[in-house]
Amino acid sequence: MKMERDFHMINGDGDSSYANNSSIQRKAIIATQPMVENAIQDVCADLQPQSMVVADLGCSSGANTLLFVSEVIATASEKIPTDNKTKESTMEVQFFLNDLPGNDFNHIFRLLEQFKQSTMQHCTHRGLQPPPHYVAGMPGSFYTRLFPCNSVHLFHSSFSLMWLSQVPEHLDNNMNKGNIHIGVSTPPLVAQLYLNQFEKDFSRFLQLRCKELVPGGRMVLTILGRKNSDVIHGGGAINSNCELLSQALHTLIAEGCVEQEKLDSFNMPMYGPSPDELKQLVQRSQLLDMVDIQVFDLTSDAVEKSKLEVGATASATQDNVHEAIGHNNAATLRAIMESLFANHFGESIIDDLFAVYAHNVTQQLETPEKKGGVTVISMSLQTKVLK
């Protein structure tokens, strides 16, 4: 599996698109906004750049991408002084939006004109002058070099770094039979291979970004993870969702729609780290200081959306809510993962796969201890400055 070739969200702005099925990602951006604001304030105060370069890595497409851009502009408008004569900002901002080449950059660009108008209105309403700002796309994997040395002031990444550069090295087809990720029956060796691949990828990511950051530059990284240090039984949204998808594939195998060998040879290139694992990797790099790290428990977007939908009907019951949650959860995962499953298993099973997955989610919700929460870990990092 080649991530740059095989992986992309569902493009466009239709009902099944990522743009319309990514509200949990939006919640993460909003929850971590204070951390982003602090990083921008520190860059403005400590570095005082005439032209601040900001890069959003794994930006995807849709309103969430521009939500981050608007946060930067709003904070910069408050902190950047204006010229007494021209009343214009003394600093400009260059945004680079990065994702894999299959990302729907055109959808982002089509939103820009309306975005600029709303940004100006928002700032004017608050008596602020937005800095001149420019937006450009930067296709490519963030596990490779993307920018010249010492050129970026702030890196941001949200809900992206749990994606690995590849399926873990040395993970053979028969090592994780019946699972597509780390499940309850996954051998410890396989779980270790996943951890090894994440450590390799994340360490490389830090090394590359530190070359590209200016001295004293900042990074704010938000990752879908888990609280528990136990890799297999530590929970987390990635493990639980992949477990339910594995069950759905077993159902399709029983119905003759999928071959067992196809399941045994498929492993999701994802890993949800714990806070301790992230801290250790940052410390081991010896390149960055950890300014802050926070863990957020977000309510699944599928839960709240389903309660609103079902609550609008007179005959709302708990079963209706659970069924709607299953449907909405499946729509969210499909918008993200469809390309990977279609490339490996074929387009013909996709509808059935996510229909069975939705049913599995609904059944799981009948168990009282099962919750729809999502653990998100956010870190603010600063490059070490030699004294």
CSV table of C-alpha atoms in Angstrom, one decimal:
chain,number,residue,atom,x,y,z
A,1,MET,CA,0.0,0.0,0.0
A,2,LYS,CA,1.4,3.4,-1.0
A,3,MET,CA,-0.2,6.1,1.1
A,4,GLU,CA,0.5,8.9,-1.4
A,5,ARG,CA,-1.2,6.9,-4.2
A,6,ASP,CA,-4.0,5.1,-2.3
A,7,PHE,CA,-5.2,7.4,0.4
A,8,HIS,CA,-7.4,10.4,0.2
A,9,MET,CA,-10.6,11.6,1.8
A,10,ILE,CA,-13.9,11.7,-0.1
A,11,ASN,CA,-13.5,14.9,-2.1
A,12,GLY,CA,-16.1,17.6,-2.9
A,13,ASP,CA,-18.9,18.9,-0.7
A,14,GLY,CA,-21.6,16.2,-1.2
A,15,ASP,CA,-23.4,14.4,1.6
A,16,SER,CA,-20.8,11.7,1.8
A,17,SER,CA,-17.8,14.0,1.5
A,18,TYR,CA,-15.2,14.6,4.2
A,19,ALA,CA,-16.1,18.3,4.3
A,20,ASN,CA,-19.6,17.3,5.5
A,21,ASN,CA,-18.5,14.5,7.8
A,22,SER,CA,-15.7,16.0,9.9
A,23,SER,CA,-17.3,17.8,12.8
A,24,ILE,CA,-15.3,15.9,15.5
A,25,GLN,CA,-12.2,17.2,13.8
A,26,ARG,CA,-13.7,20.7,14.0
A,27,LYS,CA,-14.2,20.2,17.7
A,28,ALA,CA,-10.6,19.4,18.1
A,29,ILE,CA,-9.5,22.6,16.4
A,30,ILE,CA,-11.8,24.6,18.6
A,31,ALA,CA,-10.7,22.8,21.8
A,32,THR,CA,-7.0,23.5,21.1
A,33,GLN,CA,-7.5,27.1,20.0
A,34,PRO,CA,-6.0,28.6,23.2
A,35,MET,CA,-2.8,26.6,22.6
A,36,VAL,CA,-2.6,27.9,19.0
A,37,GLU,CA,-3.3,31.5,20.2
A,38,ASN,CA,-0.4,31.2,22.7
A,39,ALA,CA,2.0,29.9,20.1
A,40,ILE,CA,1.1,32.8,17.7
A,41,GLN,CA,1.5,35.4,20.4
A,42,ASP,CA,4.9,34.0,21.4
A,43,VAL,CA,6.0,34.0,17.8
A,44,CYS,CA,4.9,37.6,17.3
A,45,ALA,CA,6.5,38.8,20.6
A,46,ASP,CA,9.7,36.8,20.5
A,47,LEU,CA,10.6,36.6,16.8
A,48,GLN,CA,8.8,39.7,15.5
A,49,PRO,CA,8.8,38.5,11.9
A,50,GLN,CA,7.9,41.0,9.1
A,51,SER,CA,6.5,38.1,7.2
A,52,MET,CA,5.2,35.2,9.3
A,53,VAL,CA,5.1,31.8,7.6
A,54,VAL,CA,2.5,29.3,8.9
A,55,ALA,CA,2.0,25.8,7.6
A,56,ASP,CA,-0.9,23.5,8.2
A,57,LEU,CA,0.2,19.9,7.7
A,58,GLY,CA,-2.5,17.4,6.7
A,59,CYS,CA,-4.9,20.2,6.1
A,60,SER,CA,-7.6,18.1,4.3
A,61,SER,CA,-10.3,20.2,2.7
A,62,GLY,CA,-13.5,22.1,3.7
A,63,ALA,CA,-14.3,24.6,6.4
A,64,ASN,CA,-12.1,23.0,9.0
A,65,THR,CA,-9.0,24.0,7.0
A,66,LEU,CA,-10.0,27.6,6.9
A,67,LEU,CA,-11.1,27.6,10.6
A,68,PHE,CA,-7.4,27.3,11.5
A,69,VAL,CA,-6.4,30.0,9.1
A,70,SER,CA,-9.1,32.3,10.6
A,71,GLU,CA,-7.8,31.6,14.1
A,72,VAL,CA,-4.3,32.7,13.1
A,73,ILE,CA,-5.6,35.9,11.4
A,74,ALA,CA,-7.8,36.8,14.3
A,75,THR,CA,-5.0,36.4,16.9
A,76,ALA,CA,-2.4,38.1,14.7
A,77,SER,CA,-4.8,41.1,14.2
A,78,GLU,CA,-4.9,41.6,18.0
A,79,LYS,CA,-1.2,41.2,18.6
A,80,ILE,CA,0.4,42.9,15.6
A,81,PRO,CA,0.8,46.7,15.7
A,82,THR,CA,-0.4,48.9,12.9
A,83,ASP,CA,1.6,51.6,11.1
A,84,ASN,CA,0.5,55.0,12.5
A,85,LYS,CA,0.5,56.6,9.1
A,86,THR,CA,-1.1,53.9,6.8
A,87,LYS,CA,-3.1,52.2,9.6
A,88,GLU,CA,-2.0,48.9,8.0
A,89,SER,CA,-0.5,45.9,9.8
A,90,THR,CA,3.3,45.9,10.1
A,91,MET,CA,3.4,42.2,9.4
A,92,GLU,CA,2.0,39.9,6.7
A,93,VAL,CA,1.2,36.2,6.9
A,94,GLN,CA,1.9,33.5,4.4
A,95,PHE,CA,-0.1,30.3,4.8
A,96,PHE,CA,0.9,27.0,3.3
A,97,LEU,CA,-1.8,24.2,3.3
A,98,ASN,CA,-0.2,20.8,3.0
A,99,ASP,CA,-1.7,17.4,2.3
A,100,LEU,CA,-1.2,14.4,0.0
A,101,PRO,CA,-1.6,15.1,-3.7
A,102,GLY,CA,-5.0,13.4,-3.8
A,103,ASN,CA,-6.4,16.0,-1.4
A,104,ASP,CA,-9.2,18.3,-2.8
A,105,PHE,CA,-7.2,21.5,-2.8
A,106,ASN,CA,-9.5,23.0,-5.4
A,107,HIS,CA,-12.4,22.8,-2.9
A,108,ILE,CA,-10.3,24.9,-0.5
A,109,PHE,CA,-9.4,27.5,-3.1
A,110,ARG,CA,-13.1,27.8,-4.2
A,111,LEU,CA,-13.9,28.8,-0.6
A,112,LEU,CA,-11.2,31.5,-0.3
A,113,GLU,CA,-13.0,34.5,-1.8
A,114,GLN,CA,-15.9,34.1,0.5
A,115,PHE,CA,-13.6,33.4,3.4
A,116,LYS,CA,-11.6,36.6,2.9
A,117,GLN,CA,-14.8,38.6,2.9
A,118,SER,CA,-16.1,37.1,6.1
A,119,THR,CA,-12.7,37.5,7.7
A,120,MET,CA,-12.6,41.2,6.9
A,121,GLN,CA,-16.2,41.6,8.3
A,122,HIS,CA,-15.3,39.7,11.4
A,123,CYS,CA,-12.2,41.8,12.1
A,124,THR,CA,-13.9,45.1,11.2
A,125,HIS,CA,-16.7,44.3,13.6
A,126,ARG,CA,-14.1,43.9,16.4
A,127,GLY,CA,-12.3,47.1,15.4
A,128,LEU,CA,-9.3,45.2,14.1
A,129,GLN,CA,-7.2,45.3,10.9
A,130,PRO,CA,-6.4,41.9,9.6
A,131,PRO,CA,-2.8,41.5,8.3
A,132,PRO,CA,-2.2,41.0,4.6
A,133,HIS,CA,-2.3,37.3,4.2
A,134,TYR,CA,-1.7,34.8,1.3
A,135,VAL,CA,-2.7,31.2,0.9
A,136,ALA,CA,-1.0,28.5,-1.1
A,137,GLY,CA,-1.2,24.8,-1.5
A,138,MET,CA,1.8,22.5,-0.7
A,139,PRO,CA,1.1,18.9,-1.9
A,140,GLY,CA,3.3,16.2,-0.5
A,141,SER,CA,3.8,13.8,2.4
A,142,PHE,CA,4.8,15.5,5.7
A,143,TYR,CA,7.2,12.6,6.2
A,144,THR,CA,9.4,14.2,3.6
A,145,ARG,CA,11.1,17.7,3.4
A,146,LEU,CA,8.5,20.3,2.3
A,147,PHE,CA,10.2,23.7,3.0
A,148,PRO,CA,13.6,25.4,2.9
A,149,CYS,CA,15.7,25.5,6.0
A,150,ASN,CA,14.8,28.1,8.7
A,151,SER,CA,11.8,29.3,6.7
A,152,VAL,CA,8.7,28.5,8.8
A,153,HIS,CA,7.6,30.2,12.1
A,154,LEU,CA,4.6,28.0,13.0
A,155,PHE,CA,3.7,24.4,12.1
A,156,HIS,CA,0.2,23.2,12.9
A,157,SER,CA,-1.2,19.7,12.4
A,158,SER,CA,-4.6,18.3,13.6
A,159,PHE,CA,-5.9,14.8,13.3
A,160,SER,CA,-3.2,13.8,10.8
A,161,LEU,CA,-0.1,12.4,12.6
A,162,MET,CA,-1.8,9.2,13.7
A,163,TRP,CA,-1.5,8.2,10.0
A,164,LEU,CA,1.7,6.2,9.4
A,165,SER,CA,3.9,6.6,6.4
A,166,GLN,CA,3.2,2.9,5.6
A,167,VAL,CA,1.9,-0.3,7.0
A,168,PRO,CA,4.4,-1.3,9.7
A,169,GLU,CA,7.7,-2.7,8.4
A,170,HIS,CA,8.1,-6.5,8.8
A,171,LEU,CA,4.3,-7.0,9.3
A,172,ASP,CA,3.7,-10.0,7.1
A,173,ASN,CA,0.2,-11.1,5.8
A,174,ASN,CA,-0.2,-13.9,8.3
A,175,MET,CA,1.0,-12.2,11.4
A,176,ASN,CA,-2.3,-10.5,12.3
A,177,LYS,CA,-5.0,-12.8,11.0
A,178,GLY,CA,-8.5,-11.7,11.4
A,179,ASN,CA,-7.6,-8.1,12.3
A,180,ILE,CA,-7.1,-5.0,10.3
A,181,HIS,CA,-5.3,-3.2,13.2
A,182,ILE,CA,-4.5,-3.7,16.8
A,183,GLY,CA,-7.3,-5.8,18.2
A,184,VAL,CA,-7.9,-7.9,21.3
A,185,SER,CA,-6.5,-11.0,19.5
A,186,THR,CA,-3.5,-9.2,18.0
A,187,PRO,CA,-0.2,-10.8,18.9
A,188,PRO,CA,2.1,-8.6,21.1
A,189,LEU,CA,4.7,-8.7,18.3
A,190,VAL,CA,2.3,-7.0,15.9
A,191,ALA,CA,1.4,-4.3,18.4
A,192,GLN,CA,5.2,-3.7,18.9
A,193,LEU,CA,5.7,-3.4,15.1
A,194,TYR,CA,2.9,-0.7,15.1
A,195,LEU,CA,4.6,1.2,17.9
A,196,ASN,CA,8.0,0.9,16.2
A,197,GLN,CA,6.6,2.3,12.9
A,198,PHE,CA,5.0,5.2,14.8
A,199,GLU,CA,8.2,6.0,16.6
A,200,LYS,CA,10.2,5.9,13.4
A,201,ASP,CA,7.7,8.1,11.5
A,202,PHE,CA,7.1,10.6,14.3
A,203,SER,CA,10.8,11.0,15.0
A,204,ARG,CA,11.5,11.6,11.4
A,205,PHE,CA,8.6,14.2,11.3
A,206,LEU,CA,10.2,16.1,14.2
A,207,GLN,CA,13.6,16.0,12.6
A,208,LEU,CA,12.3,17.4,9.3
A,209,ARG,CA,10.2,20.1,10.8
A,210,CYS,CA,13.1,21.3,13.0
A,211,LYS,CA,15.2,21.8,9.9
A,212,GLU,CA,12.4,23.9,8.4
A,213,LEU,CA,11.6,25.9,11.5
A,214,VAL,CA,13.3,29.2,12.3
A,215,PRO,CA,15.2,29.2,15.6
A,216,GLY,CA,12.6,29.6,18.3
A,217,GLY,CA,9.8,28.5,16.0
A,218,ARG,CA,6.7,26.7,17.2
A,219,MET,CA,4.6,23.6,16.5
A,220,VAL,CA,1.1,22.8,17.7
A,221,LEU,CA,0.3,19.1,17.0
A,222,THR,CA,-3.0,17.5,17.8
A,223,ILE,CA,-3.3,13.7,17.5
A,224,LEU,CA,-6.0,11.2,17.8
A,225,GLY,CA,-4.7,8.9,20.6
A,226,ARG,CA,-5.4,7.0,23.7
A,227,LYS,CA,-5.0,7.6,27.5
A,228,ASN,CA,-3.8,4.2,28.5
A,229,SER,CA,-0.2,3.0,28.0
A,230,ASP,CA,-1.3,-0.5,27.1
A,231,VAL,CA,-1.0,-0.7,23.3
A,232,ILE,CA,-3.5,-3.6,22.9
A,233,HIS,CA,-6.0,-3.0,25.6
A,234,GLY,CA,-5.5,0.8,26.0
A,235,GLY,CA,-8.6,1.7,24.0
A,236,GLY,CA,-8.8,4.8,21.9
A,237,ALA,CA,-11.1,5.5,19.0
A,238,ILE,CA,-8.7,4.1,16.4
A,239,ASN,CA,-8.5,0.6,18.0
A,240,SER,CA,-12.3,0.4,18.7
A,241,ASN,CA,-13.4,1.6,15.3
A,242,CYS,CA,-11.0,-0.8,13.6
A,243,GLU,CA,-12.2,-3.7,15.7
A,244,LEU,CA,-15.8,-3.0,14.6
A,245,LEU,CA,-14.6,-2.8,11.0
A,246,SER,CA,-12.8,-6.1,11.4
A,247,GLN,CA,-16.1,-7.6,12.6
A,248,ALA,CA,-17.9,-6.2,9.7
A,249,LEU,CA,-15.4,-7.8,7.3
A,250,HIS,CA,-15.9,-11.2,9.0
A,251,THR,CA,-19.6,-10.8,8.4
A,252,LEU,CA,-19.0,-10.2,4.7
A,253,ILE,CA,-16.6,-13.2,4.6
A,254,ALA,CA,-19.4,-15.4,6.0
A,255,GLU,CA,-21.7,-14.1,3.3
A,256,GLY,CA,-19.1,-14.8,0.6
A,257,CYS,CA,-18.5,-11.2,-0.3
A,258,VAL,CA,-14.9,-11.1,0.9
A,259,GLU,CA,-12.1,-13.7,0.9
A,260,GLN,CA,-10.4,-14.5,4.2
A,261,GLU,CA,-7.0,-14.0,2.6
A,262,LYS,CA,-8.0,-10.4,1.7
A,263,LEU,CA,-8.7,-9.6,5.3
A,264,ASP,CA,-5.6,-11.3,6.6
A,265,SER,CA,-3.4,-9.3,4.3
A,266,PHE,CA,-4.9,-5.9,5.1
A,267,ASN,CA,-3.6,-3.7,8.0
A,268,MET,CA,-4.6,-0.1,8.6
A,269,PRO,CA,-1.6,2.3,8.6
A,270,MET,CA,-2.6,4.1,11.7
A,271,TYR,CA,-1.5,4.4,15.3
A,272,GLY,CA,-3.0,6.2,18.3
A,273,PRO,CA,-0.2,7.1,20.7
A,274,SER,CA,-0.5,7.7,24.4
A,275,PRO,CA,0.7,11.0,26.0
A,276,ASP,CA,3.7,9.2,27.6
A,277,GLU,CA,4.8,7.8,24.2
A,278,LEU,CA,4.7,11.3,22.7
A,279,LYS,CA,6.6,12.9,25.6
A,280,GLN,CA,9.3,10.2,25.3
A,281,LEU,CA,9.8,10.8,21.6
A,282,VAL,CA,10.0,14.6,22.0
A,283,GLN,CA,12.6,14.2,24.7
A,284,ARG,CA,14.5,11.6,22.8
A,285,SER,CA,14.8,13.9,19.8
A,286,GLN,CA,16.7,16.5,21.9
A,287,LEU,CA,15.5,19.1,19.3
A,288,LEU,CA,12.4,20.6,21.0
A,289,ASP,CA,11.1,21.8,24.3
A,290,MET,CA,7.6,20.8,25.3
A,291,VAL,CA,5.8,24.0,26.2
A,292,ASP,CA,2.4,22.3,26.9
A,293,ILE,CA,0.6,19.0,26.5
A,294,GLN,CA,-3.1,18.5,27.1
A,295,VAL,CA,-5.5,15.6,26.7
A,296,PHE,CA,-9.1,16.3,25.6
A,297,ASP,CA,-12.1,14.0,25.8
A,298,LEU,CA,-14.4,15.0,22.9
A,299,THR,CA,-17.9,13.7,22.5
A,300,SER,CA,-18.2,12.0,19.1
A,301,ASP,CA,-19.8,14.2,16.5
A,302,ALA,CA,-22.0,11.2,15.5
A,303,VAL,CA,-23.5,11.2,19.0
A,304,GLU,CA,-24.6,14.8,19.1
A,305,LYS,CA,-25.7,14.9,15.5
A,306,SER,CA,-27.8,11.8,16.0
A,307,LYS,CA,-29.5,13.2,19.1
A,308,LEU,CA,-30.4,16.3,17.2
A,309,GLU,CA,-31.8,14.4,14.2
A,310,VAL,CA,-33.8,11.9,16.2
A,311,GLY,CA,-34.9,14.5,18.7
A,312,ALA,CA,-36.7,16.3,15.9
A,313,THR,CA,-39.2,13.5,15.6
A,314,ALA,CA,-42.0,12.9,17.9
A,315,SER,CA,-41.4,9.1,18.3
A,316,ALA,CA,-37.7,9.4,19.4
A,317,THR,CA,-36.5,6.4,21.4
A,318,GLN,CA,-33.1,5.3,22.6
A,319,ASP,CA,-33.0,2.7,19.9
A,320,ASN,CA,-33.6,5.4,17.3
A,321,VAL,CA,-30.7,7.4,18.7
A,322,HIS,CA,-28.4,4.4,18.7
A,323,GLU,CA,-29.3,3.6,15.1
A,324,ALA,CA,-28.7,7.2,14.0
A,325,ILE,CA,-25.3,7.2,15.8
A,326,GLY,CA,-24.3,4.0,14.0
A,327,HIS,CA,-25.3,5.6,10.7
A,328,ASN,CA,-23.5,8.9,11.3
A,329,ASN,CA,-20.4,7.2,12.7
A,330,ALA,CA,-20.2,5.0,9.6
A,331,ALA,CA,-20.5,8.1,7.4
A,332,THR,CA,-17.6,9.8,9.2
A,333,LEU,CA,-15.3,6.8,8.9
A,334,ARG,CA,-16.3,6.2,5.3
A,335,ALA,CA,-15.4,9.8,4.3
A,336,ILE,CA,-11.9,9.1,5.7
A,337,MET,CA,-11.2,5.5,5.0
A,338,GLU,CA,-13.1,4.5,1.8
A,339,SER,CA,-10.2,4.9,-0.5
A,340,LEU,CA,-8.0,2.5,1.4
A,341,PHE,CA,-10.7,-0.2,1.6
A,342,ALA,CA,-11.8,0.3,-2.0
A,343,ASN,CA,-8.2,-0.1,-3.2
A,344,HIS,CA,-7.7,-3.4,-1.3
A,345,PHE,CA,-11.1,-5.0,-1.3
A,346,GLY,CA,-12.7,-3.4,-4.3
A,347,GLU,CA,-15.5,-0.9,-4.7
A,348,SER,CA,-18.2,-3.5,-4.7
A,349,ILE,CA,-18.1,-4.2,-1.0
A,350,ILE,CA,-18.0,-0.6,0.3
A,351,ASP,CA,-21.7,0.0,0.8
A,352,ASP,CA,-22.2,-3.3,2.6
A,353,LEU,CA,-19.1,-2.9,4.7
A,354,PHE,CA,-20.1,0.4,6.2
A,355,ALA,CA,-23.8,-0.7,6.5
A,356,VAL,CA,-22.6,-3.7,8.6
A,357,TYR,CA,-20.2,-1.4,10.5
A,358,ALA,CA,-23.1,0.9,11.4
A,359,HIS,CA,-25.1,-2.0,12.6
A,360,ASN,CA,-22.2,-3.1,14.8
A,361,VAL,CA,-21.9,0.3,16.3
A,362,THR,CA,-25.6,0.3,17.1
A,363,GLN,CA,-25.3,-3.1,18.8
A,364,GLN,CA,-22.3,-2.0,20.8
A,365,LEU,CA,-24.1,1.0,22.2
A,366,GLU,CA,-26.6,-1.3,23.9
A,367,THR,CA,-23.7,-2.1,26.3
A,368,PRO,CA,-23.8,0.6,29.0
A,369,GLU,CA,-20.0,0.9,29.5
A,370,LYS,CA,-19.5,1.6,25.8
A,371,LYS,CA,-19.2,5.4,25.2
A,372,GLY,CA,-18.7,7.5,22.1
A,373,GLY,CA,-15.8,9.6,23.4
A,374,VAL,CA,-12.7,10.5,21.5
A,375,THR,CA,-9.3,11.0,23.1
A,376,VAL,CA,-7.3,13.8,21.6
A,377,ILE,CA,-3.7,14.8,22.6
A,378,SER,CA,-2.4,18.3,21.8
A,379,MET,CA,1.2,19.4,22.2
A,380,SER,CA,2.8,22.8,21.9
A,381,LEU,CA,6.5,22.5,21.0
A,382,GLN,CA,9.3,25.0,20.6
A,383,THR,CA,12.7,24.5,18.9
A,384,LYS,CA,15.5,24.6,21.3
A,385,VAL,CA,17.4,27.9,21.3
A,386,LEU,CA,21.2,27.6,21.9
A,387,LYS,CA,22.3,29.8,24.8
